[in-house]
Amino acid sequence: MNVREWWTKFIETDRPGLVRLLLIGGLGVALLAFGNFGVPRPSPPSTNASTTPHLAETPLSQQEAMVSAQLTGILEAIPGVRQVSAAVTLTRSIQSQYVSSSGGGNGTSPVVVSNQNGESVVPLDQVGPAIGGVVIVSPSAANPLLRAEMAQAVETLLQIQPYQVLVLPTAPTP
């Protein structure tokens, strides 16, 4: 039996099924065609109030470098720890959420306030970056107690799990 014979037999024997099939198919095409209509959601406007870029406005690699530098400074403040190199990997950058014009916190249409310095967006919250992992290298890590203190400091500061932190000693110089 070829397709033409099957189609002819289908039309003759099951007319209500054919009508249902055509209606469902037409509804699917209509939903696909008209599904993209609606009000576009604008992104929050940039502010002119400050001239220095916020951490949320910098690229992910720059945020990683900034967090790594801060972490290095904090770890070197631990007594006995010296020459620390830190590398932080972020999986998500800092994200800002804004008050919406409807009063909620979904941030799809932000409230813009005008003042003497220009326009600014009303912030609601800022979600911190997601840390993928941290590698610390220091000659002080050869001491197990200092290595444990550095790992615990990183876990506490960045609020991450122990498996996300690796503390390694540097090779001894000859």
N, CA and C of each residue as an Amber inpcrd file, in Angstrom:
protein
   522
   0.8420000  -1.1750000   0.0000000   0.0000000   0.0000000   0.0000000
   0.8880000   1.2380000   0.0000000   0.6650000   2.1140000  -0.9700000
   1.4680000   3.3230000  -1.0150000   0.7620000   4.4490000  -0.2500000
   1.3780000   5.6130000  -0.2070000   0.8800000   6.7380000   0.5790000
  -0.4610000   7.2350000   0.0310000  -0.5820000   7.2870000  -1.2700000
  -1.8220000   7.7870000  -1.8740000  -3.0110000   6.8880000  -1.5000000
  -2.8370000   5.5900000  -1.5310000  -3.9150000   4.6720000  -1.1590000
  -4.2600000   4.8140000   0.3240000  -3.2230000   4.9390000   1.1600000
  -3.4670000   5.1120000   2.5920000  -4.2420000   6.3890000   2.8490000
  -3.8480000   7.4860000   2.2100000  -4.5010000   8.7830000   2.4050000
  -5.9660000   8.7280000   1.9710000  -6.2350000   8.1240000   0.8500000
  -7.6080000   8.0020000   0.3600000  -8.4400000   7.1760000   1.3470000
  -7.9050000   6.0930000   1.8310000  -8.6180000   5.2540000   2.7870000
  -8.8480000   6.0010000   4.0980000  -7.8530000   6.7730000   4.5420000
  -7.9530000   7.5500000   5.7850000  -9.0560000   8.5980000   5.6770000
  -9.1150000   9.3300000   4.5570000 -10.1270000  10.3600000   4.3410000
 -11.5250000   9.7480000   4.3270000 -11.6880000   8.6230000   3.7090000
 -13.0090000   7.9960000   3.5820000 -13.5000000   7.3820000   4.8860000
 -12.6090000   6.8090000   5.6880000 -13.0500000   6.0610000   6.8660000
 -13.0400000   6.8730000   8.1580000 -12.2170000   7.9020000   8.2590000
 -12.0910000   8.6090000   9.5360000 -12.1430000  10.1230000   9.3340000
 -13.2640000  10.6480000   8.9020000 -13.4090000  12.0900000   8.6850000
 -13.2870000  12.9070000   9.9840000 -13.9180000  12.5120000  11.1070000
 -13.7590000  13.2980000  12.3420000 -12.2950000  13.3460000  12.8080000
 -11.5760000  12.2620000  12.6490000 -10.1580000  12.2510000  13.0100000
  -9.3550000  13.1910000  12.1280000  -9.6880000  13.2570000  10.8480000
  -9.0080000  14.1600000   9.9290000  -9.2690000  15.6090000  10.2960000
 -10.5070000  15.9410000  10.6530000 -10.8510000  17.3110000  11.0450000
 -10.0720000  17.6960000  12.3060000 -10.0200000  16.8060000  13.3020000
  -9.2520000  17.0750000  14.5250000  -7.7700000  17.2720000  14.2150000
  -7.2340000  16.4470000  13.3550000  -5.8300000  16.5570000  12.9800000
  -5.5420000  17.8970000  12.3160000  -6.4140000  18.3330000  11.4110000
  -6.2180000  19.6140000  10.7230000  -6.3730000  20.7930000  11.6910000
  -7.3270000  20.7290000  12.6160000  -7.4920000  21.8080000  13.5940000
  -6.2820000  21.9220000  14.5200000  -5.8010000  20.8050000  14.9970000
  -4.6270000  20.8320000  15.8780000  -3.4030000  21.3430000  15.1230000
  -3.2350000  20.9190000  13.9010000  -2.1120000  21.4090000  13.0850000
  -2.2180000  22.9040000  12.8280000  -3.4370000  23.3850000  12.5150000
  -3.6410000  24.8200000  12.2930000  -3.3760000  25.6250000  13.5520000
  -3.8110000  25.1180000  14.7160000  -3.5490000  25.7900000  15.9830000
  -2.0480000  25.8620000  16.2650000  -1.3330000  24.7980000  15.9890000
   0.1230000  24.7950000  16.1850000   0.8240000  25.8100000  15.3140000
   0.4140000  25.8990000  14.0370000   1.0140000  26.8840000  13.1260000
   0.6860000  28.2960000  13.5910000  -0.5480000  28.5330000  14.0550000
  -0.9320000  29.8650000  14.5320000  -0.1220000  30.2570000  15.7630000
   0.0870000  29.3250000  16.6960000   0.8940000  29.6270000  17.8800000
   2.3390000  29.9290000  17.5140000   2.8750000  29.2020000  16.5760000
   4.2460000  29.4820000  16.1290000   4.3390000  30.8440000  15.4600000
   3.3440000  31.1770000  14.6540000   3.3790000  32.4380000  13.9050000
   3.1930000  33.6390000  14.8160000   2.3100000  33.5420000  15.7980000
   1.9870000  34.7000000  16.6280000   2.6290000  34.6500000  18.0080000
   3.4360000  33.6670000  18.2730000   4.0500000  33.5160000  19.5910000
   5.1000000  34.5570000  19.9040000   5.6730000  35.2010000  18.9280000
   6.7260000  36.1810000  19.1650000   6.2020000  37.6000000  19.3130000
   4.8870000  37.7780000  19.1990000   4.3340000  39.1200000  19.3740000
   4.2870000  39.4510000  20.8520000   4.3780000  40.7110000  21.1580000
   4.3140000  41.1560000  22.5400000   5.1990000  42.3640000  22.7240000
   5.2330000  42.8480000  23.9350000   6.0210000  44.0250000  24.2500000
   7.4700000  43.6060000  24.4650000   8.4130000  44.2040000  23.7380000
   9.8160000  43.8660000  23.9860000  10.2450000  44.3920000  25.3520000
  11.1060000  43.6470000  25.9960000  11.5650000  44.0380000  27.3160000
  12.9350000  44.6960000  27.1890000  13.0260000  45.9830000  27.4970000
  14.3060000  46.6740000  27.3490000  15.2670000  46.3090000  28.4640000
  16.5330000  46.4140000  28.1700000  17.5370000  46.2030000  29.2000000
  17.6510000  47.4740000  30.0200000  18.1340000  47.3690000  31.2490000
  18.2440000  48.5620000  32.0830000  19.1870000  49.5720000  31.4500000
  18.8120000  50.8540000  31.4800000  19.6860000  51.8660000  30.8930000
  20.9400000  52.0480000  31.7210000  21.9990000  52.4810000  31.0650000
  23.2420000  52.7210000  31.7900000  23.1360000  54.0380000  32.5380000
  23.8790000  54.1160000  33.6160000  23.8240000  55.3390000  34.4190000
  24.9990000  56.2230000  34.0770000  24.7980000  57.5180000  34.1970000
  25.8530000  58.4880000  33.9560000  26.3500000  59.0770000  35.2620000
  25.8490000  58.5910000  36.3880000  26.1530000  59.1880000  37.6770000
  27.5970000  58.9540000  38.1010000  28.2030000  57.8410000  37.7330000
  29.5730000  57.5950000  38.1580000  30.4600000  57.3600000  36.9450000
  31.7070000  57.7250000  37.1050000  32.6410000  57.5730000  35.9950000
  33.4700000  56.3100000  36.1270000  33.5210000  55.7040000  37.3210000
  34.2870000  54.4690000  37.4900000  33.3820000  53.2780000  37.2570000
  33.8720000  52.2750000  36.5420000  33.0320000  51.1180000  36.2910000
  32.8360000  50.3010000  37.5640000  31.6330000  49.8150000  37.7730000
  31.3450000  48.9370000  38.8990000  31.8310000  47.5360000  38.5500000
  32.0080000  46.7220000  39.5700000  32.4650000  45.3570000  39.3430000
  31.4960000  44.5930000  38.4600000  30.2010000  44.9050000  38.5630000
  29.1960000  44.2000000  37.7640000  29.2930000  44.5590000  36.2850000
  29.9460000  45.6750000  35.9560000  30.0310000  46.1150000  34.5670000
  31.3210000  45.6750000  33.8860000  32.2210000  45.0180000  34.6190000
  33.4880000  44.6010000  34.0380000  33.3620000  43.1810000  33.4980000
  34.1770000  42.8350000  32.5090000  34.1410000  41.4710000  31.9620000
  34.5240000  40.4360000  33.0200000  34.1370000  39.1980000  32.7720000
  34.3610000  38.1070000  33.7190000  35.8430000  37.9330000  34.0490000
  36.7110000  38.0200000  33.0600000  38.1470000  37.8260000  33.3150000
  38.7030000  38.9250000  34.2240000  38.2040000  40.1470000  34.0870000
  38.6690000  41.2240000  34.9660000  38.1470000  41.0210000  36.3860000
  36.9270000  40.5140000  36.4990000  36.3920000  40.2290000  37.8250000
  37.2090000  39.1260000  38.4930000  37.6120000  38.1090000  37.7210000
  38.4520000  37.0450000  38.2720000  39.7690000  37.6130000  38.7780000
  40.3860000  38.5090000  38.0040000  41.6600000  39.1110000  38.4070000
  41.4960000  39.9530000  39.6680000  40.3980000  40.6900000  39.7720000
  40.1680000  41.5340000  40.9420000  39.9650000  40.6850000  42.2020000
  39.1830000  39.6180000  42.0900000  38.9380000  38.7410000  43.2410000
  40.2330000  38.0300000  43.6270000  41.0060000  37.5980000  42.6420000
  42.2840000  36.9290000  42.9140000  43.2400000  37.8550000  43.6450000
  43.3130000  39.1220000  43.2230000  44.2080000  40.0920000  43.8680000
  43.7810000  40.3540000  45.3100000  42.4910000  40.4940000  45.5500000
  42.0040000  40.7120000  46.9140000  42.2990000  39.4990000  47.7900000
  42.1010000  38.3150000  47.2300000  42.3500000  37.0850000  47.9750000
  43.8330000  36.9460000  48.3180000  44.7080000  37.2850000  47.3830000
  46.1500000  37.2350000  47.6310000  46.5290000  38.1380000  48.7940000
  46.0100000  39.3570000  48.8010000  46.3040000  40.2970000  49.8870000
  45.8430000  39.7910000  51.2340000  44.6840000  39.1850000  51.2760000
  44.1550000  38.6700000  52.5430000  44.9650000  37.4740000  53.0260000
  45.3200000  36.5630000  52.1170000  46.0920000  35.3870000  52.5270000
  47.4880000  35.7590000  53.0030000  48.1020000  36.7590000  52.3880000
  49.4470000  37.1780000  52.8130000  49.4270000  37.8620000  54.1720000
  48.2520000  38.2510000  54.6620000  48.1370000  38.8390000  55.9930000
  48.1290000  37.7770000  57.0840000  47.9900000  36.5040000  56.7210000
  48.0430000  35.4120000  57.7040000  49.4930000  35.2580000  58.1560000
  49.7540000  35.2300000  59.4780000  51.1320000  35.0910000  59.9640000
  51.7980000  33.8220000  59.4220000  52.9870000  33.9840000  58.8610000
  53.7550000  32.8590000  58.3360000  53.5180000  32.5840000  56.8610000
  52.5100000  33.1800000  56.2700000  52.2070000  32.9630000  54.8580000
  52.9040000  34.0550000  54.0440000  53.5690000  33.6290000  52.9540000
  54.2960000  34.5940000  52.1190000  54.2330000  34.1740000  50.6530000
  54.4680000  35.1150000  49.7940000  54.5380000  34.9090000  48.3370000
  53.3700000  34.0690000  47.8050000  52.1770000  34.5670000  48.0010000
  50.9730000  33.8520000  47.5850000  50.6030000  34.2380000  46.1590000
  50.2750000  33.2380000  45.3660000  49.6720000  33.4510000  44.0480000
  48.3070000  32.7780000  44.0910000  47.2710000  33.5500000  43.7470000
  45.9040000  33.0110000  43.7850000  45.2720000  33.1400000  42.4140000
  44.5450000  32.1160000  42.0090000  43.7820000  32.1430000  40.7650000
  42.3600000  31.7120000  41.0820000  41.4000000  32.5890000  40.7840000
  39.9910000  32.3160000  41.0430000  39.2920000  32.1710000  39.6960000
  38.4840000  31.1320000  39.5500000  37.7010000  30.9210000  38.3390000
  36.2320000  31.1850000  38.6570000  35.6330000  32.1230000  37.9420000
  34.2190000  32.4500000  38.1220000  33.4100000  31.7730000  37.0220000
  32.2650000  31.2250000  37.3870000  31.3830000  30.6290000  36.3830000
  30.2500000  31.5730000  36.0060000  30.0290000  32.6090000  36.8240000
  29.0110000  33.6190000  36.5380000  29.4820000  34.9260000  37.1490000
  29.2860000  36.0110000  36.4270000  29.6970000  37.3030000  36.9400000
  28.6430000  37.8640000  37.8870000  28.9490000  38.9920000  38.4690000
  28.0060000  39.6750000  39.3450000  26.8220000  40.1350000  38.5100000
  25.6140000  39.9330000  39.0270000  24.4090000  40.3240000  38.3150000
  23.6100000  41.2900000  39.1740000  23.1740000  42.3890000  38.5630000
  22.3630000  43.3740000  39.2760000  20.8990000  43.1460000  38.9690000
  20.0660000  43.3160000  39.9800000  18.6270000  43.2620000  39.8080000
  18.0830000  44.6400000  40.1390000  17.0270000  45.0450000  39.4480000
  16.5040000  46.3880000  39.5900000  15.0400000  46.3700000  39.9930000
  14.6110000  47.4540000  40.6360000  13.2030000  47.6240000  40.9630000
  12.4650000  47.8650000  39.6610000  11.3450000  47.1650000  39.4640000
  10.5880000  47.3520000  38.2280000   9.5780000  48.4800000  38.4070000
   9.0710000  48.9860000  37.2990000   8.1130000  50.0880000  37.3490000
   6.7970000  49.6580000  37.9780000   6.5440000  48.3510000  38.0650000
   5.3210000  47.8730000  38.7020000   5.4900000  47.7300000  40.2090000
   6.6950000  47.9940000  40.7160000   6.9390000  47.9350000  42.1460000
   7.5390000  46.6270000  42.6030000   7.5510000  45.6130000  41.7560000
   8.1090000  44.3160000  42.1250000   9.6100000  44.2890000  41.9330000
  10.1600000  43.1240000  42.0890000  11.6010000  42.9890000  41.9720000
  12.0480000  42.1950000  40.7750000  11.1920000  42.0420000  39.7620000
  11.6060000  41.2130000  38.6310000  12.5750000  41.9310000  37.7120000
  12.6360000  43.2350000  37.7440000  13.6470000  43.9800000  37.0180000
  13.5180000  43.9820000  35.5180000  12.3410000  43.7020000  34.9600000
  12.2200000  43.6730000  33.5050000  12.0420000  45.0670000  32.9200000
  11.3930000  45.9640000  33.6530000  11.2720000  47.3480000  33.1920000
  11.6540000  48.2450000  34.3660000  12.9360000  48.6200000  34.4700000
  13.4510000  49.2870000  35.6580000  12.9170000  50.7020000  35.8270000
  12.9270000  51.1500000  37.0650000  12.5520000  52.5130000  37.3960000
  13.7860000  53.3910000  37.2120000  13.6340000  54.4660000  36.4450000
  14.7330000  55.4050000  36.2000000  14.4040000  56.7010000  36.9160000
  15.3560000  57.1900000  37.7230000  15.1730000  58.4220000  38.4780000
  16.1010000  59.4810000  37.8920000  15.5570000  60.6610000  37.6410000
  16.3660000  61.7730000  37.1250000  16.7810000  62.6590000  38.2860000
  18.0480000  63.0590000  38.2830000  18.5520000  63.9970000  39.2790000
  19.5310000  64.9490000  38.6000000  20.2590000  65.7290000  39.3840000
  21.1730000  66.7240000  38.8120000  22.2950000  66.0920000  37.9990000
  22.7210000  64.9080000  38.3650000  23.8230000  64.2400000  37.6830000
  23.3860000  63.4450000  36.4570000  22.0980000  63.4330000  36.1660000
  21.6000000  62.6510000  35.0380000  20.5880000  61.6330000  35.5160000
  20.4770000  60.5550000  34.7860000  19.5200000  59.5100000  35.1340000
  20.2320000  58.3470000  35.7960000  19.5320000  57.7080000  36.7240000
  20.0830000  56.5170000  37.3630000  18.9670000  55.5030000  37.5650000
  19.3480000  54.2400000  37.5890000  18.4090000  53.1350000  37.7720000
  18.3240000  52.8220000  39.2600000  17.1140000  52.5150000  39.7470000
  16.9260000  52.1840000  41.1500000  17.3070000  50.7130000  41.3500000
  18.4140000  50.4470000  42.0810000  18.8300000  49.0470000  42.2780000
  17.9790000  48.3710000  43.3380000  17.7980000  47.0580000  43.1990000
  17.0860000  46.2570000  44.1960000  18.0770000  45.3760000  44.9400000
  18.9130000  44.6790000  44.1710000  19.8380000  43.7320000  44.7790000
  20.9630000  43.4580000  43.7980000  22.0340000  42.9070000  44.3040000
  23.1350000  42.5020000  43.4470000  23.5350000  41.0960000  43.8700000
  23.5030000  40.1630000  42.9180000  23.8470000  38.7700000  43.1800000
  25.3270000  38.5910000  42.8670000  26.0610000  38.0640000  43.8120000
  27.5020000  37.9060000  43.6550000  27.8830000  36.8840000  42.5960000
  29.1540000  36.8330000  42.2730000  29.6090000  35.8790000  41.2560000
  29.5680000  34.4530000  41.7850000  29.4950000  33.5230000  40.8660000
  29.5510000  32.1030000  41.2260000  30.9890000  31.6350000  41.0460000
  31.5620000  31.0930000  42.0940000  32.9610000  30.6630000  42.0850000
  33.0220000  29.2130000  41.6210000  33.8420000  28.9600000  40.5980000
  34.0370000  27.5960000  40.1170000  35.1260000  26.8830000  40.8990000
  36.2190000  27.5870000  41.1780000  37.3230000  26.9820000  41.9070000
  38.4160000  27.9910000  42.1830000  39.2980000  27.6290000  43.1190000
  40.4000000  28.5000000  43.5240000  41.6540000  27.6480000  43.6450000
  42.7560000  28.1620000  43.0840000  44.0630000  27.5180000  43.2420000
  44.9890000  28.5240000  43.9190000  45.6180000  28.0930000  45.0020000
  46.5570000  28.9150000  45.7630000  47.9170000  28.2330000  45.7020000
  48.9370000  29.0130000  45.3570000  50.3100000  28.4820000  45.3230000
  51.1700000  29.3880000  46.1970000  51.8940000  28.7670000  47.1260000
  52.7480000  29.5200000  48.0390000  53.7910000  28.5750000  48.6240000
  55.0140000  29.0760000  48.8680000  55.9970000  28.2180000  49.5400000
  55.5510000  27.8750000  50.9620000  54.7120000  28.6960000  51.5580000
  54.2180000  28.4340000  52.9190000  53.3000000  27.2180000  52.9710000
  52.7630000  26.7860000  51.8260000  51.8520000  25.6410000  51.8030000
  52.5650000  24.3250000  52.0760000  53.9010000  24.3470000  52.1290000
  54.6420000  23.1360000  52.4910000  54.3620000  22.7690000  53.9540000
  54.0030000  23.7670000  54.7680000  53.6310000  23.5340000  56.1530000
  52.1550000  23.1420000  56.1790000  51.8260000  21.9190000  56.6340000
  50.4330000  21.4480000  56.6160000  49.4630000  22.3400000  57.3920000
  49.9170000  22.9230000  58.5090000  49.0390000  23.7920000  59.2930000
  48.7130000  25.0760000  58.5260000  49.7130000  25.6700000  57.8980000
  49.4760000  26.8810000  57.1110000  48.6150000  26.5680000  55.8810000
  48.8390000  25.4130000  55.2810000  48.0310000  25.0100000  54.1210000
  46.5630000  24.8880000  54.5260000  46.3060000  24.2730000  55.6710000
  44.9300000  24.1220000  56.1560000  44.3120000  25.4830000  56.4800000
  45.0960000  26.3890000  57.0790000  44.5830000  27.7250000  57.3890000
  44.2460000  28.4910000  56.1150000  45.1080000  28.3890000  55.0980000
  44.8340000  29.0850000  53.8440000  43.5790000  28.5270000  53.1800000
  43.4380000  27.2070000  53.1730000  42.2510000  26.5930000  52.5610000
  40.9870000  27.0100000  53.3020000  41.0320000  27.0110000  54.6210000
  39.8650000  27.3990000  55.4060000  39.5450000  28.8750000  55.2070000
  40.5610000  29.7140000  55.0880000  40.3320000  31.1400000  54.8570000
  39.6450000  31.3590000  53.5110000  40.0840000  30.6560000  52.4740000
  39.4780000  30.7850000  51.1490000  38.0280000  30.3130000  51.1810000
  37.7910000  29.1690000  51.8190000  36.4270000  28.6310000  51.9090000
  35.4970000  29.6010000  52.6300000  35.9920000  30.2160000  53.7030000
  35.1770000  31.1420000  54.4840000  34.9500000  32.4510000  53.7250000
  36.0040000  32.9950000  53.1470000  35.8800000  34.2710000  52.4350000
  34.9520000  34.1870000  51.2280000  35.1110000  33.1480000  50.4510000
  34.3540000  33.0320000  49.2030000  33.0950000  32.1720000  49.3440000
  32.8670000  31.6200000  50.5410000  31.6990000  30.7880000  50.8180000
  31.5730000  29.6550000  49.8030000  32.6620000  28.8840000  49.6720000
  32.6990000  27.7600000  48.7450000  33.0340000  26.4830000  49.5050000
  32.8860000  25.3670000  48.8400000  33.1150000  24.0550000  49.4410000
  34.6050000  23.6970000  49.3910000  35.0620000  22.8200000  50.2970000
  36.4800000  22.4420000  50.3200000  36.9750000  21.8260000  49.0090000
  36.1280000  21.0930000  48.2960000  36.5800000  20.4830000  47.0470000
  36.8430000  21.5200000  45.9470000  36.4380000  22.7670000  46.1580000
  36.6720000  23.8200000  45.1700000  37.9880000  24.5690000  45.4090000
  38.7160000  24.1840000  46.4370000  39.9600000  24.8750000  46.8070000
  41.1260000  23.9070000  46.7210000  42.1980000  24.3480000  46.0610000
  43.4310000  23.5720000  45.9770000  44.5800000  24.4720000  46.4090000
  45.2900000  24.0720000  47.4620000  46.4250000  24.8380000  47.9680000
  47.6760000  23.9930000  47.7390000  48.6290000  24.5330000  46.9760000
  49.8490000  23.7980000  46.6030000  51.0960000  24.5680000  47.0280000
  52.1200000  23.8380000  47.4470000  53.3970000  24.5160000  47.7330000
  54.1740000  24.7170000  46.4290000  54.9680000  25.7640000  46.4100000
  55.8340000  25.9690000  45.2480000  57.0450000  25.0500000  45.3940000
  57.6700000  24.7660000  44.2660000  58.8450000  23.9000000  44.2800000
  59.9910000  24.6360000  44.9610000  60.7550000  23.9320000  45.7690000
  61.8760000  24.5930000  46.4390000  62.9300000  25.0510000  45.4130000
  63.4960000  26.1930000  45.6600000  64.5230000  26.7240000  44.7480000
  65.8600000  26.1150000  45.1190000  66.6570000  25.7360000  44.1120000
  67.9490000  25.0790000  44.4040000  68.9850000  26.0220000  44.9130000
